[in-house]
XYZ file of N, CA and C in Angstrom:
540
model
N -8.423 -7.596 -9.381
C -7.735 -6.335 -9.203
C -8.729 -5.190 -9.009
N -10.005 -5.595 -9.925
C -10.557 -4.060 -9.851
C -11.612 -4.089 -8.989
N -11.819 -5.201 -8.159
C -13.480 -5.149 -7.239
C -13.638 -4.219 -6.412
N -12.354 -3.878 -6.107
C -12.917 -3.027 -4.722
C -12.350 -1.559 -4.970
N -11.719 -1.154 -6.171
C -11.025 -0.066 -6.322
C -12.378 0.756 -6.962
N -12.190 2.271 -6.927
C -13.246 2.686 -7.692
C -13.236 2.903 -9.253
N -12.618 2.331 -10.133
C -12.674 2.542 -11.113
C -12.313 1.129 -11.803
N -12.692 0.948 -13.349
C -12.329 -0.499 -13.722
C -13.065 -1.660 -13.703
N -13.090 -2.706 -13.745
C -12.141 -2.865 -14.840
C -12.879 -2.289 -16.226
N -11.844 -2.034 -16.961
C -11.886 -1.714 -18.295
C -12.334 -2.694 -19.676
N -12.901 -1.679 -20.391
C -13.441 -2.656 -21.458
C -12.454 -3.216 -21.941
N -11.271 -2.473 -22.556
C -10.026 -2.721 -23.530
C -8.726 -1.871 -23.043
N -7.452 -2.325 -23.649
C -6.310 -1.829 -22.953
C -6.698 -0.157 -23.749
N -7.400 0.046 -24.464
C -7.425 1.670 -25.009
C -7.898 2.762 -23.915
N -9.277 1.705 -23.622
C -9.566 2.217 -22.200
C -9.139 2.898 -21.358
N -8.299 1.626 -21.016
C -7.076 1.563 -19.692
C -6.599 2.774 -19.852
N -5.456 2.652 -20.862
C -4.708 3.461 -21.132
C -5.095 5.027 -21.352
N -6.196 5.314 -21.735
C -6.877 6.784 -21.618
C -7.259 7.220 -20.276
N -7.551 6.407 -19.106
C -7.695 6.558 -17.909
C -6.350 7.023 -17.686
N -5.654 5.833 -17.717
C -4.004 5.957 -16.860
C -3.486 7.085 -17.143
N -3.396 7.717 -18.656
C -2.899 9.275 -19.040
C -3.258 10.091 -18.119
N -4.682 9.877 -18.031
C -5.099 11.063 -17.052
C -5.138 11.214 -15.438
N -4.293 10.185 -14.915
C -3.544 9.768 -13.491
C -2.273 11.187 -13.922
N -1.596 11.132 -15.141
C -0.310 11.564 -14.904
C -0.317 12.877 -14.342
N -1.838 13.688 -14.840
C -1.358 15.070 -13.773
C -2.063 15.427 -12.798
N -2.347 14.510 -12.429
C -2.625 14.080 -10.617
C -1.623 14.567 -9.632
N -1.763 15.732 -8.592
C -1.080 15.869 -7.917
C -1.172 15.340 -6.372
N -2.795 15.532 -6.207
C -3.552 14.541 -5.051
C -3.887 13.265 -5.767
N -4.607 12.437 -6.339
C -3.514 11.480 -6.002
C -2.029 12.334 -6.640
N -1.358 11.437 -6.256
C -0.261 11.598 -6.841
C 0.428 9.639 -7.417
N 0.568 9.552 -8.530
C 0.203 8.189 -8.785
C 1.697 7.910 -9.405
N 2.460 6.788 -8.781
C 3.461 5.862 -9.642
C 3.569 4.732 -10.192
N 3.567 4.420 -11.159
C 3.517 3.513 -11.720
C 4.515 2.256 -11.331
N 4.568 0.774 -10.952
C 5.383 0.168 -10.514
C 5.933 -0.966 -11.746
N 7.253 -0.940 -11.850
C 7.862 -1.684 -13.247
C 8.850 -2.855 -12.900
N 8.202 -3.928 -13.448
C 9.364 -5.014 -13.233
C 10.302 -4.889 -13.869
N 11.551 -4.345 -13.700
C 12.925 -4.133 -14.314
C 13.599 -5.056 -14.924
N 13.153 -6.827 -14.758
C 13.801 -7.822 -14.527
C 13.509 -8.047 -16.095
N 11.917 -7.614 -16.444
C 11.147 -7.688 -17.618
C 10.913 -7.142 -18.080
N 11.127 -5.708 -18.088
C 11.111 -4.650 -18.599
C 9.436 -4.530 -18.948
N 8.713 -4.401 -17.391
C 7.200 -4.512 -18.126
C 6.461 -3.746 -17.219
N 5.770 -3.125 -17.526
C 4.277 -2.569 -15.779
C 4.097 -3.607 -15.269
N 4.142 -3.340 -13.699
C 3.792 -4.688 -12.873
C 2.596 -3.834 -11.982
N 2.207 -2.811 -12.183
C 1.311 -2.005 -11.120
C 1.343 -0.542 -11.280
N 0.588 -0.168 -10.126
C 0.596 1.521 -9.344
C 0.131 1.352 -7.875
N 0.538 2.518 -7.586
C -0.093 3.150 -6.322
C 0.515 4.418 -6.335
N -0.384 5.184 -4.864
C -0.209 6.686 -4.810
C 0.178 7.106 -3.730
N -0.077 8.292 -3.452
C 0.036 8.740 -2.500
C -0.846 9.617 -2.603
N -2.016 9.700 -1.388
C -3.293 10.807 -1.473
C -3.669 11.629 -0.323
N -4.794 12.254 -0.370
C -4.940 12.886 1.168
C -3.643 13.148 1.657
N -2.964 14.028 0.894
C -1.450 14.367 1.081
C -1.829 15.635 1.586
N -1.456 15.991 3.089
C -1.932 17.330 4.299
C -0.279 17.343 4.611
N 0.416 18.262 3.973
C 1.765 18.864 4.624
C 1.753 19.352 5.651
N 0.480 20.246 5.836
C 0.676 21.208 7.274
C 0.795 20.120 8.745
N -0.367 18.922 8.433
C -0.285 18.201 9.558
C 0.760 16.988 9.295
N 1.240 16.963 8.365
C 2.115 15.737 7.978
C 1.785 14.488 7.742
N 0.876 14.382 7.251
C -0.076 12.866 7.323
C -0.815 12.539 5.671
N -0.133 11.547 5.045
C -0.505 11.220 3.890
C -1.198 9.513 3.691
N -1.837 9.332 2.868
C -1.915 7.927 2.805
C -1.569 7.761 1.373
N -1.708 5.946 1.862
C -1.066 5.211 0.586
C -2.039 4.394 0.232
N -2.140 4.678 -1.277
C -3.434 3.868 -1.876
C -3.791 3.817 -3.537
N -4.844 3.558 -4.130
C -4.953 3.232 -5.490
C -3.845 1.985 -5.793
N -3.497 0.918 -4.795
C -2.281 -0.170 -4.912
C -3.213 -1.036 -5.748
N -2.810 -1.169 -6.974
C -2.874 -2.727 -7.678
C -1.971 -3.074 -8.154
N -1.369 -4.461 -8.121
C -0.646 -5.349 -8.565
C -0.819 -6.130 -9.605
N 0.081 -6.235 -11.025
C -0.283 -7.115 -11.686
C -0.510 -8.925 -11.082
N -1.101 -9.632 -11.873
C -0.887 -10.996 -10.709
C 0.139 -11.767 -10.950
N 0.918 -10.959 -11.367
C 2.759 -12.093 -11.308
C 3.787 -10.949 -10.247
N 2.980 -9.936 -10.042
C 3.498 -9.217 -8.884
C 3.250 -9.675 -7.752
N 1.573 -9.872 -7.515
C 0.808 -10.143 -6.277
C 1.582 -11.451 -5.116
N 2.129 -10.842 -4.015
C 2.226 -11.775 -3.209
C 3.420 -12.254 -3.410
N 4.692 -11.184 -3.870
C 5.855 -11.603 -4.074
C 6.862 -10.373 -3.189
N 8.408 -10.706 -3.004
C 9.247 -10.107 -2.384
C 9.312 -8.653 -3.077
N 8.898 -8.220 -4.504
C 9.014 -7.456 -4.805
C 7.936 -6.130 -4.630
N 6.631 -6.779 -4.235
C 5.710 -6.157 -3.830
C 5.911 -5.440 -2.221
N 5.974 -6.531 -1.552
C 6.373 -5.946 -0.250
C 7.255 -4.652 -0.145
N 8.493 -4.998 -1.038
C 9.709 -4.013 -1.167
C 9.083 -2.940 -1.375
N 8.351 -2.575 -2.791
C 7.325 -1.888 -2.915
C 6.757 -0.627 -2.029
N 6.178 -1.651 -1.183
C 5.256 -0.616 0.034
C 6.230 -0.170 0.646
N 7.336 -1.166 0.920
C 8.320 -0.554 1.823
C 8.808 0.692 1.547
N 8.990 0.573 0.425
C 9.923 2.211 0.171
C 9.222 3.053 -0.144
N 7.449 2.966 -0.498
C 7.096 4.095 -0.735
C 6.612 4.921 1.009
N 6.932 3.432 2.075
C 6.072 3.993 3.663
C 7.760 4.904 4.005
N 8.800 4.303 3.644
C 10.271 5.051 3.684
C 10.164 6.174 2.943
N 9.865 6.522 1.799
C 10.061 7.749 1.586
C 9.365 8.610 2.223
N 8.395 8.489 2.400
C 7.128 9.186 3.358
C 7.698 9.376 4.562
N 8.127 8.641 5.551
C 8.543 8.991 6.946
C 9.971 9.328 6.981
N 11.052 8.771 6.012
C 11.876 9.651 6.344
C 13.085 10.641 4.871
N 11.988 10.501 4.003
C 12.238 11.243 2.984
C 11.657 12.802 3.249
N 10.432 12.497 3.380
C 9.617 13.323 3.387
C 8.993 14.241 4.741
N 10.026 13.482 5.655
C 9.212 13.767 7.293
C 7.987 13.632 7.462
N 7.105 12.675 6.878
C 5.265 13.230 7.396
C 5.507 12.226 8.848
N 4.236 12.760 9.751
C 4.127 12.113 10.813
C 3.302 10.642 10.850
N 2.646 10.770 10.132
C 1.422 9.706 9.782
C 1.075 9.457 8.482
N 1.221 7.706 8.434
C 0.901 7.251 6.779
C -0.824 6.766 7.347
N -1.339 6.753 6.405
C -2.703 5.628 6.298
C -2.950 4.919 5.345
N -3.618 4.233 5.808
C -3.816 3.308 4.748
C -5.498 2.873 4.471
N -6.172 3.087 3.903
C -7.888 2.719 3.807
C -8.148 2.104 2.633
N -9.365 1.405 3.066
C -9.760 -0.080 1.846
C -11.135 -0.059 2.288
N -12.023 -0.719 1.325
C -13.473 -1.166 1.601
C -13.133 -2.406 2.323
N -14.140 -2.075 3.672
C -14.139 -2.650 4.815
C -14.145 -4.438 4.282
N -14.797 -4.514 3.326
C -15.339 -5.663 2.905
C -14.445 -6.419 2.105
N -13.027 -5.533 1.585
C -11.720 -6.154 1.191
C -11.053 -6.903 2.176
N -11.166 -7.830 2.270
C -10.843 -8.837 2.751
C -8.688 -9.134 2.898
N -8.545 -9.276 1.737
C -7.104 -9.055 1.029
C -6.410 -7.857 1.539
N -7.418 -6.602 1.669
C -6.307 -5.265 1.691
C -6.271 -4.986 3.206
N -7.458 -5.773 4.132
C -7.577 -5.377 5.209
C -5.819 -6.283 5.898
N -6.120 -7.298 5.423
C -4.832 -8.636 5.859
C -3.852 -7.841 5.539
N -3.302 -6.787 4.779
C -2.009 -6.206 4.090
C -1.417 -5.356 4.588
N -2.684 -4.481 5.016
C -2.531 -3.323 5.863
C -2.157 -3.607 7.441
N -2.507 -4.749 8.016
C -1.725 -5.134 8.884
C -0.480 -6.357 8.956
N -0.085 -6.885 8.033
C 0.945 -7.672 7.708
C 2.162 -6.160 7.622
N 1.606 -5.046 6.851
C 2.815 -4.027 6.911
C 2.444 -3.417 7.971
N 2.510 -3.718 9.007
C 2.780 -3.109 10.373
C 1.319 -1.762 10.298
N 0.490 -1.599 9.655
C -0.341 -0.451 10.034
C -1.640 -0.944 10.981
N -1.809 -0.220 11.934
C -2.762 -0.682 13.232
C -3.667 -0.547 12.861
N -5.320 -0.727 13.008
C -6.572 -0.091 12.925
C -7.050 0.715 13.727
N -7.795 1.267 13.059
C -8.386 2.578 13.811
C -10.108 2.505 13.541
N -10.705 2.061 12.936
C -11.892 1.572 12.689
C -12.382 1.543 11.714
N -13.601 1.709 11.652
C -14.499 1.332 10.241
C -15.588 2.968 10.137
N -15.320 3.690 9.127
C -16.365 4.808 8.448
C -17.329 3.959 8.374
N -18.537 4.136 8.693
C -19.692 3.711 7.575
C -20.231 4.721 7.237
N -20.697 3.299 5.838
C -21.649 4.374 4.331
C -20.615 5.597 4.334
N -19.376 5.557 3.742
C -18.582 6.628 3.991
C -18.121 7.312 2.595
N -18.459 5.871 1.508
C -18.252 6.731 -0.094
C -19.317 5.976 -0.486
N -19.417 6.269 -1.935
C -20.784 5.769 -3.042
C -19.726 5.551 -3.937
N -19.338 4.033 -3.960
C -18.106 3.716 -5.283
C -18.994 2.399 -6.634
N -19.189 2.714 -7.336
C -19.458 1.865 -8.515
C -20.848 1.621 -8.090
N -21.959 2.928 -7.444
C -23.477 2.581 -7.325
C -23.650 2.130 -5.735
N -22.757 1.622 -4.985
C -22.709 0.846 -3.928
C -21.935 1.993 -2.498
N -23.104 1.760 -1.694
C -22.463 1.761 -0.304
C -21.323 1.581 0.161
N -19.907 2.132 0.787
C -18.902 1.545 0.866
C -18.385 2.121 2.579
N -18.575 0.889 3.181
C -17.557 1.146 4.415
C -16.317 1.133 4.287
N -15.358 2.146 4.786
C -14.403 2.412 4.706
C -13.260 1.425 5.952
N -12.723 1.015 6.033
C -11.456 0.544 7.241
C -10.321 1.354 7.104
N -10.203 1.803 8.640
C -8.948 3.113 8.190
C -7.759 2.498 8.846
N -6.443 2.356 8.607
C -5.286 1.944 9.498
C -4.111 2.877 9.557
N -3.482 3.276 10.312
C -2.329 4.034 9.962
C -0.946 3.206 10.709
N 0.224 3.931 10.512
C 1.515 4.175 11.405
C 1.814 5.186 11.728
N 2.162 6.070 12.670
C 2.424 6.939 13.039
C 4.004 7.066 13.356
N 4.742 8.133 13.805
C 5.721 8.208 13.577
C 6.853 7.475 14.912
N 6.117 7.549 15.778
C 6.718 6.634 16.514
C 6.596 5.339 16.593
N 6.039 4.882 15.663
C 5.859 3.523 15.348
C 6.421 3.348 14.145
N 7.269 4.173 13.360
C 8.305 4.118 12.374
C 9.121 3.024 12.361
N 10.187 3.389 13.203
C 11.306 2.596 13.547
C 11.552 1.526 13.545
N 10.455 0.512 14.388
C 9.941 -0.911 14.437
C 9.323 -1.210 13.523
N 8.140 -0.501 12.369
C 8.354 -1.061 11.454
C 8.822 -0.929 10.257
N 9.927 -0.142 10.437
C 11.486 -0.426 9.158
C 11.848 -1.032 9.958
N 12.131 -1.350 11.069
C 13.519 -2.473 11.445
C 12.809 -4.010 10.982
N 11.271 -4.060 10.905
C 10.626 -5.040 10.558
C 10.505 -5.938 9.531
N 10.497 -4.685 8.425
C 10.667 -4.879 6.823
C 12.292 -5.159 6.600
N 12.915 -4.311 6.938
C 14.206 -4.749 6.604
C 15.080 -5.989 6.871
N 14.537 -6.558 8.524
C 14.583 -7.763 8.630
C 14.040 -9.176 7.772
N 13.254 -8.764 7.396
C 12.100 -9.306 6.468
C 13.122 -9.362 4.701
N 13.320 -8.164 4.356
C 14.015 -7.964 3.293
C 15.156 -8.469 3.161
N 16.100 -8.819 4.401
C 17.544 -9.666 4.042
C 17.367 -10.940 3.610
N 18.251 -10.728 2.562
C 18.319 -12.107 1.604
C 18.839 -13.474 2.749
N 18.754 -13.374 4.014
C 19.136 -14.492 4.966
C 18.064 -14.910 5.113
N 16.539 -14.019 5.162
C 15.396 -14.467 5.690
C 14.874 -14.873 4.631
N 15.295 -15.533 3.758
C 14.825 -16.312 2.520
C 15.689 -17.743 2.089
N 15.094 -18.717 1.829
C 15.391 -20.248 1.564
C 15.994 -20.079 0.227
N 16.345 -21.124 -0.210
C 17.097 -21.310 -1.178
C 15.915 -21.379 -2.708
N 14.759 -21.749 -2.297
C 13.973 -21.428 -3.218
C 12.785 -19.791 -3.068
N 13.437 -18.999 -2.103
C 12.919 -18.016 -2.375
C 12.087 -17.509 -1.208
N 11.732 -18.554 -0.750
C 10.539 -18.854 0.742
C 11.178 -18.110 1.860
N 10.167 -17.549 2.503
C 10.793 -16.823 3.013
C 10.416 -17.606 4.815
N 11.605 -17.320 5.602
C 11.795 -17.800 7.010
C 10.690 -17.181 8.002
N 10.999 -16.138 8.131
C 9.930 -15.624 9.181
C 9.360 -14.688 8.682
N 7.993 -14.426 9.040
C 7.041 -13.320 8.602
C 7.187 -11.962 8.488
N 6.559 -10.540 7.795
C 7.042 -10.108 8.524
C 6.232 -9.472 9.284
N 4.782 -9.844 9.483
C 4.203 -9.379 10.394
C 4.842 -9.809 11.830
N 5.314 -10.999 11.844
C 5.736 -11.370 13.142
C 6.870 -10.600 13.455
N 7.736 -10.495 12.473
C 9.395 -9.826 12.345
C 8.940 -7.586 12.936
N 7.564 -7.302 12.408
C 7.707 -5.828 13.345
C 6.891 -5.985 14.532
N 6.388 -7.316 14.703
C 5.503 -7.078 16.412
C 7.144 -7.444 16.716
N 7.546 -7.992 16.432
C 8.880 -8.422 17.410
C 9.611 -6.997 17.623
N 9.860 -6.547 16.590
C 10.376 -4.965 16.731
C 9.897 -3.779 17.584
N 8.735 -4.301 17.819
C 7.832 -3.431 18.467
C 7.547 -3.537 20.031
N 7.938 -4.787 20.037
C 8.363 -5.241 21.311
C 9.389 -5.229 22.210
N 10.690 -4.791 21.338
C 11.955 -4.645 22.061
C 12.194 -3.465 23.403
C-alpha cells in the first residue's frame, strides 16, 4: 500500500491514526475516507487535489485500498463515483490522475478507468529521499460520456457471473463506448 505513496507506512496504528486526523482539515487535498458498509469497517481513502475551479480541472489521488478492498467491484464503484461527482456533480472539465512512473499497478488503473496518458514529468518530486518520475493521465470532458457509459456497463449486475466474475472488462466496455 505504502511504496509508492509519499507517506507511510507507519510504525503503529497510533501513528496512523495521528497522521489521518490531520488529513481531516485538508481542503487541497481534500481526503475521504472509504467504508465497507457490509462490515462496518475502513476499507481506504482517496482525494481530490490540485483542485483549480477557475480552470475546472481536479485530480484524483492519495487512493489506497485496504487488501480485502483491492481489486474488487466495490473499488471500481469507488472511482466511479468519485470521477461522477467531479464531472457531473461538480462540472470540472478535466479529472487527472498521477502516480510514480515506476507504479506499475497505478499506471494499469489509470487506464483500465478510461484515463489516457499524457506523459511522464521527470525528477518531478523528491518523495521518501528518492527521485520520482511522475506519469500524468487525465479524462477530459468530452471523453465523459463514454467513460460513464463504460463503468456503468461494467457495473450492471448482468455483467457479472453467478460467482461474482465479471463478463467483460471494463477497459474494453469504454474503448467500446468510445467507439460508437
Amino acid at each position: 500500500i505504502w511504496e509508492y505513496l509519499p507517506y507511510g507506512p507507519f510504525a503503529d496504528s497510533e501513528s496512523f491514526s495521528d497522521w489521518f486526523a490531520g488529513c481531516t482539515g485538508s481542503a487541497d487535498p481534500l481526503f475521504f475516507t472509504l467504508r465497507d458498509l457490509e462490515h462496518d469497517r475502513v476499507a481506504g481513502m482517496m482525494s481530490y487535489l490540485s483542485i483549480v475551479p477557475a480552470n475546472r480541472s481536479i485530480e484524483i489521488g492519495h487512493i489506497w485500498f485496504a487488501p480485502f478492498l483491492q481489486k474488487t467491484r466495490a473499488a471500481t464503484e469507488a472511482i466511479f463515483l468519485s470521477l461522477r461527482h467531479a464531472f457531473d456533480d461538480l462540472g470540472y472539465r478535466r479529472m487527472e490522475w498521477k502516480c510514480n512512473a515506476m507504479n506499475k499497478g497505478s499506471r494499469a488503473a489509470a487506464l483500465r478507468f478510461g484515463f489516457r496518458h499524457e506523459g511522464i514529468f521527470y525528477r518531478n518530486v523528491i518523495t521518501k529521499g528518492r527521485n520520482r518520475d511522475t506519469a500524468w493521465y487525465s479524462i477530459i470532458d468530452e471523453e465523459w460520456p463514454a467513460v460513464r457509459a463504460g463503468f456503468e456497463a461494467w457495473l450492471e449486475p448482468a455483467n457479472f457471473d453467478a460467482n461474482g466474475n465479471q463478463k467483460a472488462g471494463l477497459g474494453g466496455l469504454i474503448e467500446r463506448e468510445r467507439n460508437l
